[in-house]
Short mmCIF file of C-alpha atoms in Angstrom, two decimals:
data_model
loop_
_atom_site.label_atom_id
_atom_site.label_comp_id
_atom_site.label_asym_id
_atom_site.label_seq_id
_atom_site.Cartn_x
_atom_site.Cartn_y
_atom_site.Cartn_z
CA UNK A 218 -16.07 -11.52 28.86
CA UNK A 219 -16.62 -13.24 25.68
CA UNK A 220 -13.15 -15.05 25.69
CA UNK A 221 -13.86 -16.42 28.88
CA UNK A 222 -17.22 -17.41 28.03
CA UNK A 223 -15.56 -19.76 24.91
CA UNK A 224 -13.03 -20.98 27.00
CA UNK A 225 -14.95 -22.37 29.63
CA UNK A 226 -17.02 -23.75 26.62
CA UNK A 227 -13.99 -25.11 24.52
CA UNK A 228 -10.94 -24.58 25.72
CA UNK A 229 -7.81 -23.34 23.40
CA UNK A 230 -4.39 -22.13 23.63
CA UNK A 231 -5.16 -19.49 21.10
CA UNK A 232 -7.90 -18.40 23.27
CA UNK A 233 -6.14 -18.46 26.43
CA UNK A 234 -2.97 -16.44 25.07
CA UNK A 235 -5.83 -13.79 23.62
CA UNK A 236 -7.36 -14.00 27.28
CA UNK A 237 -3.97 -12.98 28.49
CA UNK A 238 -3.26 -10.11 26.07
CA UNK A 239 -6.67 -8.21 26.87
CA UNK A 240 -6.51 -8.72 31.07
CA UNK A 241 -2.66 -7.65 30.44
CA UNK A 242 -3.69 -4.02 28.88
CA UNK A 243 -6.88 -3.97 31.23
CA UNK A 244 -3.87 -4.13 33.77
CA UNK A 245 -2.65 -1.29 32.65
CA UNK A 246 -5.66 0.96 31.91
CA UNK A 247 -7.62 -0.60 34.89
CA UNK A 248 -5.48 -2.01 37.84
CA UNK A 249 -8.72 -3.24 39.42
CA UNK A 250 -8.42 -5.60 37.15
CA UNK A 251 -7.01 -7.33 39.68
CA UNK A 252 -9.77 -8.00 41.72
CA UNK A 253 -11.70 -8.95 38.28
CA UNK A 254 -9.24 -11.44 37.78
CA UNK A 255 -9.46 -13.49 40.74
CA UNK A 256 -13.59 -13.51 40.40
CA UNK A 257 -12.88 -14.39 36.84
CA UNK A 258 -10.75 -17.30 37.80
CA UNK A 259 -12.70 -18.42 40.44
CA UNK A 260 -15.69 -18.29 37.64
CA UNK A 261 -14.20 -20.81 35.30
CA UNK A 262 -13.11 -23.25 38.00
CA UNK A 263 -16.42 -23.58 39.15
CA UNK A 264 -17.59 -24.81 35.78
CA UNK A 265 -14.51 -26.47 35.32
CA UNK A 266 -12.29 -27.76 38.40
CA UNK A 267 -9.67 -29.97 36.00
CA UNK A 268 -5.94 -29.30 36.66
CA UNK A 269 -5.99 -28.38 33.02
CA UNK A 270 -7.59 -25.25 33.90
CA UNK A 271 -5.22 -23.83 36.96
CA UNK A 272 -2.73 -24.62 34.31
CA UNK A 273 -4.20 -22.30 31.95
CA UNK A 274 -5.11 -19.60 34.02
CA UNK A 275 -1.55 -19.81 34.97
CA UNK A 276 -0.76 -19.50 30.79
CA UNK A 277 -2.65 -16.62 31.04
CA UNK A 278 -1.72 -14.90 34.18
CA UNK A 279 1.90 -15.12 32.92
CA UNK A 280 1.41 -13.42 29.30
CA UNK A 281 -0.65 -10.69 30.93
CA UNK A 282 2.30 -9.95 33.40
CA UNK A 283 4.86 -10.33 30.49
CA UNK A 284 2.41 -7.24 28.68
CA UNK A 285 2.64 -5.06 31.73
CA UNK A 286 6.86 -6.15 32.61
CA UNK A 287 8.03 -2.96 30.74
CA UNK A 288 6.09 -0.75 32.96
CA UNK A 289 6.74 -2.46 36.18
CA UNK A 290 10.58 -2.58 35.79
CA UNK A 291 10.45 1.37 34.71
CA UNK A 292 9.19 1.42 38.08
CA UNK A 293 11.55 -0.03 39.67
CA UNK A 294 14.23 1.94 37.96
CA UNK A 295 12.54 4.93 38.95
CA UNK A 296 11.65 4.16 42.72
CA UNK A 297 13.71 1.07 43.60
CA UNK A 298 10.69 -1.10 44.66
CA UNK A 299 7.98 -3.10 43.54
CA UNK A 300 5.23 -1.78 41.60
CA UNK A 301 2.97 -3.64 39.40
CA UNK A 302 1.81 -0.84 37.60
CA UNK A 303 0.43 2.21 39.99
CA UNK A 304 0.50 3.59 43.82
CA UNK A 305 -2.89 4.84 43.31
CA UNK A 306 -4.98 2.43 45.47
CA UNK A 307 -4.28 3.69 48.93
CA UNK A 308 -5.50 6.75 47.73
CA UNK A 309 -8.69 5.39 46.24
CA UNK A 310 -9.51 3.75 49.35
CA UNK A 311 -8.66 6.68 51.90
CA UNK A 312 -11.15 8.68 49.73
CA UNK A 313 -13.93 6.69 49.88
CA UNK A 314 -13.08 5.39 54.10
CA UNK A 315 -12.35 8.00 56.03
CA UNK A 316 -13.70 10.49 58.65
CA UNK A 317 -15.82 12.83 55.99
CA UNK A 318 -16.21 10.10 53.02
CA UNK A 319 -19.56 10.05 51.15
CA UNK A 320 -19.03 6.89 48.85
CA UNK A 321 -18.05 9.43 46.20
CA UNK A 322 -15.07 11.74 45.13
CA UNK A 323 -16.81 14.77 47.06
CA UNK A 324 -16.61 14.86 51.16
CA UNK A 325 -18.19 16.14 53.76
CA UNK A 326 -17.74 19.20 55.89
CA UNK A 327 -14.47 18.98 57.48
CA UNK A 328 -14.44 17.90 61.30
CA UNK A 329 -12.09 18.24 63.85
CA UNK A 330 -11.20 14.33 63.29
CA UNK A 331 -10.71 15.17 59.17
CA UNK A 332 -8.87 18.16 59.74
CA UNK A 333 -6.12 16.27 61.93
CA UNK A 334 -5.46 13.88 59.49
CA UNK A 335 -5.53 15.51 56.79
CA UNK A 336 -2.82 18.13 58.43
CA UNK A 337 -0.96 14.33 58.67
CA UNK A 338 -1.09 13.76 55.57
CA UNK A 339 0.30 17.01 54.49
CA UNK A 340 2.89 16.44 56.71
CA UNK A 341 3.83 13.37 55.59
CA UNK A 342 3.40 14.12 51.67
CA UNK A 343 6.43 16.50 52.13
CA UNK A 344 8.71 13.95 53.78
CA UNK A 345 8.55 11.04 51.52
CA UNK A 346 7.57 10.12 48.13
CA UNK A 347 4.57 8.97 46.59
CA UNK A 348 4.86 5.31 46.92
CA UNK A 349 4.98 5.66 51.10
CA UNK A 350 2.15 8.43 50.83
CA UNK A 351 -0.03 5.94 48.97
CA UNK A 352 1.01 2.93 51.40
CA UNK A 353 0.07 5.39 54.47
CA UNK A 354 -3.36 6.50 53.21
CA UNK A 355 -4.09 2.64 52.75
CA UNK A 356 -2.95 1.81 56.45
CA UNK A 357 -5.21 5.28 57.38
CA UNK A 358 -8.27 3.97 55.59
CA UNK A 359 -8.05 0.32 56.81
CA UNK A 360 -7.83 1.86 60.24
CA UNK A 361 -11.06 3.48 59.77
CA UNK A 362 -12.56 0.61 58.53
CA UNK A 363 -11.65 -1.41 61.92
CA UNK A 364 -12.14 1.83 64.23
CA UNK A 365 -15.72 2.26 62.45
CA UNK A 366 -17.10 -1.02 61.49
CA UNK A 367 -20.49 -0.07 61.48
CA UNK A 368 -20.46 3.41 59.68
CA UNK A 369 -18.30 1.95 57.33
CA UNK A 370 -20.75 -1.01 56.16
CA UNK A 371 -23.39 1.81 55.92
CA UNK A 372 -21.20 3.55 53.69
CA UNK A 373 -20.42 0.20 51.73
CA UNK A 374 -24.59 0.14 51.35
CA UNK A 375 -24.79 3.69 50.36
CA UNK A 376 -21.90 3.02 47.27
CA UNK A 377 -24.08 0.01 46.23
CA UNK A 378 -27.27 2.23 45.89
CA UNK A 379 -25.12 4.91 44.28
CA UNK A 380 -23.51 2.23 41.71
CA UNK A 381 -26.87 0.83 40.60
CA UNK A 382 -29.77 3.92 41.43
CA UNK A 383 -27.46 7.17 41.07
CA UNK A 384 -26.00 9.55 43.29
CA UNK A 385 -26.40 13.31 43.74
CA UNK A 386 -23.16 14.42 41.79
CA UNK A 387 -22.80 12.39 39.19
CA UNK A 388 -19.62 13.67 37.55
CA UNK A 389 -18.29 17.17 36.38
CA UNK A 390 -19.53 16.28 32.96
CA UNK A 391 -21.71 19.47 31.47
CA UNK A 392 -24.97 17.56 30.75
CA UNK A 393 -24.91 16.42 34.32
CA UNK A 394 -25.20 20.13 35.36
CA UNK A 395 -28.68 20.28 34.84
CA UNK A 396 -30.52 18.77 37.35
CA UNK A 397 -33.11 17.83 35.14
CA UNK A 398 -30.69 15.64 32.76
CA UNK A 399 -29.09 14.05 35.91
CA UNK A 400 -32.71 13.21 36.91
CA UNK A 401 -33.63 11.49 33.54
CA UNK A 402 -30.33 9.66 33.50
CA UNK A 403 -31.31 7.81 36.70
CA UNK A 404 -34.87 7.13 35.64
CA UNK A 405 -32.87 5.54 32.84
CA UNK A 406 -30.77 3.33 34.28
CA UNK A 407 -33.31 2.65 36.90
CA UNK A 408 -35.90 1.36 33.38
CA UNK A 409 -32.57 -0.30 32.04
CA UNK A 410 -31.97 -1.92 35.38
CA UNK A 411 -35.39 -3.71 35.66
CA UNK A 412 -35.86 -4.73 32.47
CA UNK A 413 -32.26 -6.07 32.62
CA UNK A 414 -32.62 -8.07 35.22
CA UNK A 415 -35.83 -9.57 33.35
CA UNK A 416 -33.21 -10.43 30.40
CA UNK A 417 -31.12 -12.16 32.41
CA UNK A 418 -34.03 -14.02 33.80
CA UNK A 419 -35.01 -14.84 30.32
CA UNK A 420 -31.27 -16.35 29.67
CA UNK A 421 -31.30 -20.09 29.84
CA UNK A 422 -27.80 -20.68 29.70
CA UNK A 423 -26.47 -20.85 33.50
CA UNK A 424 -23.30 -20.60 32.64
CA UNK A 425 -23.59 -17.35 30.67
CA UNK A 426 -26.24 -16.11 32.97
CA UNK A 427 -23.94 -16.65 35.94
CA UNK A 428 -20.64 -14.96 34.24
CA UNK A 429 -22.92 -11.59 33.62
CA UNK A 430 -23.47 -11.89 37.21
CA UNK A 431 -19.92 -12.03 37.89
CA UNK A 432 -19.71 -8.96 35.99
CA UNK A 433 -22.46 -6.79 37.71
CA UNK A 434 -20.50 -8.24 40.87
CA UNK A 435 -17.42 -7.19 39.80
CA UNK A 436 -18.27 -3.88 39.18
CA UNK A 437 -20.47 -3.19 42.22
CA UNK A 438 -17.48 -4.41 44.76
CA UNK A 439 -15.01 -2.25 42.80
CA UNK A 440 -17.65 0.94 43.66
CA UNK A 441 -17.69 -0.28 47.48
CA UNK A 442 -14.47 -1.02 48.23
CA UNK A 443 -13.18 1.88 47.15
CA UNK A 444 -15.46 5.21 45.88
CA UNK A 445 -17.92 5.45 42.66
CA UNK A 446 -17.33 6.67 39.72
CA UNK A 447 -19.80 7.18 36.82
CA UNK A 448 -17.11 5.20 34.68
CA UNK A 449 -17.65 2.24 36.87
CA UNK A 450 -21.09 1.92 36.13
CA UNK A 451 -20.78 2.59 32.28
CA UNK A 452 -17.50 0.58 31.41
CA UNK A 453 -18.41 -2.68 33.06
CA UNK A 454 -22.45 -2.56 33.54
CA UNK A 455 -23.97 -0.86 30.93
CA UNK A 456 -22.70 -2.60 28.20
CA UNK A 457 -24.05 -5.75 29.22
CA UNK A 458 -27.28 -4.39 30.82
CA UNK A 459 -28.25 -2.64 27.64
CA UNK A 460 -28.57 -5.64 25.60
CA UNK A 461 -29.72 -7.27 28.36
CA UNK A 462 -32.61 -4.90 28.64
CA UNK A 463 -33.59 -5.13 25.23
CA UNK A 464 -34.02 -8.99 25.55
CA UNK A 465 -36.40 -8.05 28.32
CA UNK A 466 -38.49 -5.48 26.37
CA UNK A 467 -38.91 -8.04 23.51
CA UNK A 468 -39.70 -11.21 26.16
CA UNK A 469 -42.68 -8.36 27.37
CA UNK A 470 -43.58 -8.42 24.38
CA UNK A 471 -43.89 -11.07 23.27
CA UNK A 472 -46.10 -12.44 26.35
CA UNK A 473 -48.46 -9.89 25.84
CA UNK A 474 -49.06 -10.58 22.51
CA UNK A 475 -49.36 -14.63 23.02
CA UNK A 476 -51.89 -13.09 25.97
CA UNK A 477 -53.97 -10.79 23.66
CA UNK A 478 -53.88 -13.04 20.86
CA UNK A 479 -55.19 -15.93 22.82
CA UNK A 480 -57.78 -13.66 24.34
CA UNK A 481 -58.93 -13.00 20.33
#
């Protein structure tokens, strides 16, 4: 975020080769990096629309590729096709669109609906390898999606309000055991939330105001899309919303002490 802050600011080769490096290993820690990177992209075109700047997003784009190459040609040794990096996201999205999804990593009871597909997928796990078994729970998913348009936006709402408010299991992590520490974590982020939405009020700089945005975006269409996780929230929200809250405590503040002291 900072790199692409100071290149839309003053562009560099030294910054855009940097740029590349860090959304190269996000690549390969993160693949949903790749929907980052076209919101990113689309970001610093809007502030600058200069053939310059395709051309070094393209500078970019290339060296990140180049840092994840190794990988994706291990994968083709290994499975004869095309694989950037992982066959995960079919699975991501079947768990968070299907007949008993939630918008989290638990499900419902089974119905008679889950419990025929899922005997499907069984089936088909033991007939062809994990690249097809990925690529069929994507085509299973999407199908839900079209069959059930209008349980599935509810579901897309429900992920939202999960992403930013909490949601009742909020990982297998001991401290959220206790209901009472899973309570005070979302009273937290709920505080954190207002008061960082008041700090980016406070921000005069559009441009960095709207990239943080991008970020919170980012994140929150990662969660719907696919399922949340707690380390969607806390990798690519909290960081910035907890600095972001403080600006809003101190802006408080301040105006009531301009208030009280004019009042004296």
């Amino acid at each position: 975020v900072d790199r692409l802050y100071v290149l839309s600011t003053s562009s560099s080769l030294r910054g855009w080769i940097q740029l590349g490096l860090l959304v190269g290993l996000q690549f390969l820690l993160r693949p949903d990096i790749l929907i980052g990177a076209a919101l990113f992209a689309a970001w610093l075109l809007f502030w600058n629309r200069s053939r310059s700047t395709w051309k070094d997003i393209g500078i970019a784009l290339l060296i990140s590729l180049a840092i994840v190459a190794p990988w994706t040609i291990r994968n083709y040794l290994s499975f004869h096709r095309f694989v950037l990096v992982s066959a995960n996201s079919g699975m991501n999205l079947y768990e968070g669109n299907n007949f008993v999804a939630t918008g989290e990593f638990r499900a419902n009871s089974p119905t008679d609906e889950s419990k025929r597909e899922f005997a499907e997928i069984s089936a088909y796990q033991n007939t062809h390898d994990a690249i097809d078994l990925d690529k069929y729970r994507f085509e299973l998913a999407e199908q839900w999606i079209i069959n059930h348009p209008s349980e599935a936006c509810m579901l897309d709402l429900k992920k939202v309000w999960y992403h930013w408010f909490g949601r009742p299991i909020m990982g297998e992590q001991f401290h959220y055991q206790y209901q009472g520490m899973a309570n005070a974590f979302r009273i937290a982020g709920v505080v954190m939330l207002l008061f960082g939405l008041y700090g980016l009020y406070c921000i005069r700089d559009n441009k960095l105001r709207s990239l943080l945005l991008v970020v919170f975006f980012y994140s929150t269409l990662v969660s719907a899309v696919f399922f949340v996780q707690s380390r969607h929230r806390i990798l690519k929200v909290d960081p910035f919303l907890l600095p972001l809250a403080v600006v809003g405590v101190v802006n408080v503040a301040v105006t009531f002490r301009s208030r009280f002291q004019t009042k004296s």
